[in-house]
Structures are given as C-alpha cells and as structure tokens.
Coordinates of N, CA and C in Angstrom, one line a residue:
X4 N -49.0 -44.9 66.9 CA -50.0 -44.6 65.8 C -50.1 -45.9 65.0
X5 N -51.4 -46.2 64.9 CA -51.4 -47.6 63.9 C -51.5 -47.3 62.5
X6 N -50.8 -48.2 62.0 CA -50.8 -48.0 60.7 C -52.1 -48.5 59.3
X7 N -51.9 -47.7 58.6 CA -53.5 -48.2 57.5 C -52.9 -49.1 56.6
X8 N -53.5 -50.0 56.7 CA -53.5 -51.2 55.4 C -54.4 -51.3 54.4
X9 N -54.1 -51.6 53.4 CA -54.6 -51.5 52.3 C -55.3 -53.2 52.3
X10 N -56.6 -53.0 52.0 CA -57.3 -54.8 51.3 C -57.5 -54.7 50.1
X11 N -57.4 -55.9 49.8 CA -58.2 -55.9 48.1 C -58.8 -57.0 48.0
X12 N -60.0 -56.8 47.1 CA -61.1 -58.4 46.9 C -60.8 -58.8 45.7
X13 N -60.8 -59.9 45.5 CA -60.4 -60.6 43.8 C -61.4 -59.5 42.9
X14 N -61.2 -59.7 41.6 CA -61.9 -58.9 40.4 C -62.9 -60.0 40.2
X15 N -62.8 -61.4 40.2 CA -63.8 -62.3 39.9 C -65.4 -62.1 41.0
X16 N -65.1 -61.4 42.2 CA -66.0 -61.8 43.2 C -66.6 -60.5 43.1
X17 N -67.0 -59.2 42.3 CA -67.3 -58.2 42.1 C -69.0 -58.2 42.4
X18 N -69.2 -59.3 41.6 CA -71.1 -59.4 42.0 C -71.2 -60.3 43.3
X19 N -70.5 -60.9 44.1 CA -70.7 -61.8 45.3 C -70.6 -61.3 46.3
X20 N -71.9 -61.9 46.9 CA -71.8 -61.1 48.5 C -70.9 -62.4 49.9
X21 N -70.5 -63.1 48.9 CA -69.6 -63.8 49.8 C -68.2 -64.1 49.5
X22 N -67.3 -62.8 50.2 CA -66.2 -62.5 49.7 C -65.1 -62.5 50.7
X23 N -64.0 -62.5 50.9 CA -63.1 -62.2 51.6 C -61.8 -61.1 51.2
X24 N -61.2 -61.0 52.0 CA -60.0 -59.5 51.3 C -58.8 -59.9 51.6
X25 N -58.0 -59.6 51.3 CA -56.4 -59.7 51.7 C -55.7 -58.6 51.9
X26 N -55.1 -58.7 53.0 CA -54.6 -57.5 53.3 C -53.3 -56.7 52.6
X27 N -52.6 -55.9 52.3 CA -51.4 -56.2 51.6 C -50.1 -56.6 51.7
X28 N -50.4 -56.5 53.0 CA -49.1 -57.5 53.6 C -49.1 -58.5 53.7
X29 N -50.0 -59.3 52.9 CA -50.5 -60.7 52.5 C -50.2 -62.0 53.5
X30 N -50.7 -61.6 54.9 CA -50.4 -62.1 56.5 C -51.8 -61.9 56.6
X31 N -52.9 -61.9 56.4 CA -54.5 -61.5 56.7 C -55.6 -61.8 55.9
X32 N -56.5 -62.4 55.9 CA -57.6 -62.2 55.3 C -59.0 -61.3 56.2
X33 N -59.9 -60.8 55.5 CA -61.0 -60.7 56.7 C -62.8 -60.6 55.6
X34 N -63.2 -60.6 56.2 CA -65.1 -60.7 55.3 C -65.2 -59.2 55.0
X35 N -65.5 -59.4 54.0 CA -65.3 -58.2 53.1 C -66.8 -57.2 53.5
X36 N -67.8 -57.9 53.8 CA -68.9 -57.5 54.2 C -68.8 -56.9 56.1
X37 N -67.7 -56.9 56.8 CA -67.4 -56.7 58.1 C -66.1 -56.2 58.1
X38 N -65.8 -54.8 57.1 CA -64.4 -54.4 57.4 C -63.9 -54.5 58.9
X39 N -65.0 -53.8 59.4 CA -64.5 -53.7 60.5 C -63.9 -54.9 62.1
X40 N -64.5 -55.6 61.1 CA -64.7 -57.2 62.8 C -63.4 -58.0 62.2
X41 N -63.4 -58.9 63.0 CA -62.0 -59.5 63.1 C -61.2 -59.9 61.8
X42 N -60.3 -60.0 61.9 CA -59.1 -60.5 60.8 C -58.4 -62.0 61.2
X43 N -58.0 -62.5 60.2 CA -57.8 -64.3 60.7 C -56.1 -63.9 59.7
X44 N -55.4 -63.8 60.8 CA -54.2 -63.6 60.5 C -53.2 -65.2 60.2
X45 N -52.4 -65.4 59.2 CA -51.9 -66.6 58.8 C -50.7 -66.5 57.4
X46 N -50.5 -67.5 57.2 CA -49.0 -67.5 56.2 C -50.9 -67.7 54.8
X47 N -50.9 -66.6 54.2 CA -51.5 -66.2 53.3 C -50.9 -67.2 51.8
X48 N -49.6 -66.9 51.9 CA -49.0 -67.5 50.7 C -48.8 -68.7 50.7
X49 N -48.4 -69.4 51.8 CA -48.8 -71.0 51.4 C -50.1 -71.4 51.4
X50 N -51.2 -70.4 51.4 CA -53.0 -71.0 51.4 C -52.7 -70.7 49.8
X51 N -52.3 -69.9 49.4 CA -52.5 -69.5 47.7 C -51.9 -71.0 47.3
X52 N -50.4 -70.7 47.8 CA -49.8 -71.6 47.1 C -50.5 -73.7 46.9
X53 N -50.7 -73.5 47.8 CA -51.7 -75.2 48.1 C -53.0 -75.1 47.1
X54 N -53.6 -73.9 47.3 CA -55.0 -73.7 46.1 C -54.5 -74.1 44.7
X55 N -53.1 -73.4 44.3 CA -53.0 -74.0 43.1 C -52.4 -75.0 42.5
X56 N -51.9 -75.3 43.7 CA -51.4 -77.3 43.2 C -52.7 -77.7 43.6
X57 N -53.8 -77.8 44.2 CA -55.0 -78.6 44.1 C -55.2 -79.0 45.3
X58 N -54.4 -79.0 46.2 CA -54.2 -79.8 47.4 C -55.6 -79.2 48.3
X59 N -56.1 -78.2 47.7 CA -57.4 -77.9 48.4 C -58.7 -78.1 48.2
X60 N -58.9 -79.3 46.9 CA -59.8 -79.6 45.7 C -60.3 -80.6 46.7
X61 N -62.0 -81.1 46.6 CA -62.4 -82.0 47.4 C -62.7 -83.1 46.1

C-alpha cells in the first residue's frame, strides 16, 4: 500500500501560478499546477539552507 503524503505551497505564492510544493518529508519538491506528474526528489534542506546564506543570489 503506498503511502499519502502531505504537500504544502509557501503562504507568499497564494496568487502565483508559478509555484512549487514540498512534500513533508522534505526529500521532494513537484509543480503545484501538476499534482499529479513527476516529483524531483533531493536533500530539500540543504537547497533551503544555501537559499538563505545567499549562495543562490545571482
């Protein structure tokens, strides 16, 4: 039996139709507009964590 995961979209992206989700086991992101199509599985927490030292700033 597969199990149900829970996503959630940021509170800031509420009016945007270009959004992504996290899954809650925070190993996942996927397009929030294609629950259903693929998921881009990855260390979630070191993408947060690099976003907020800057290291992803152009």
């Amino acid at each position: 039996m597969a199990s149900k995961h829970l996503w959630r979209k940021a509170r800031q992206s509420v009016n945007s139709q270009n959004c992504v989700e996290l899954r809650d086991t925070l190993d996942a992101v996927r397009d929030s507009k294609n629950a259903a199509g693929p998921i881009l599985l990855g260390d979630t927490g070191a993408l947060v964590r690099a976003a907020r030292a800057g290291h992803l700033d152009h």
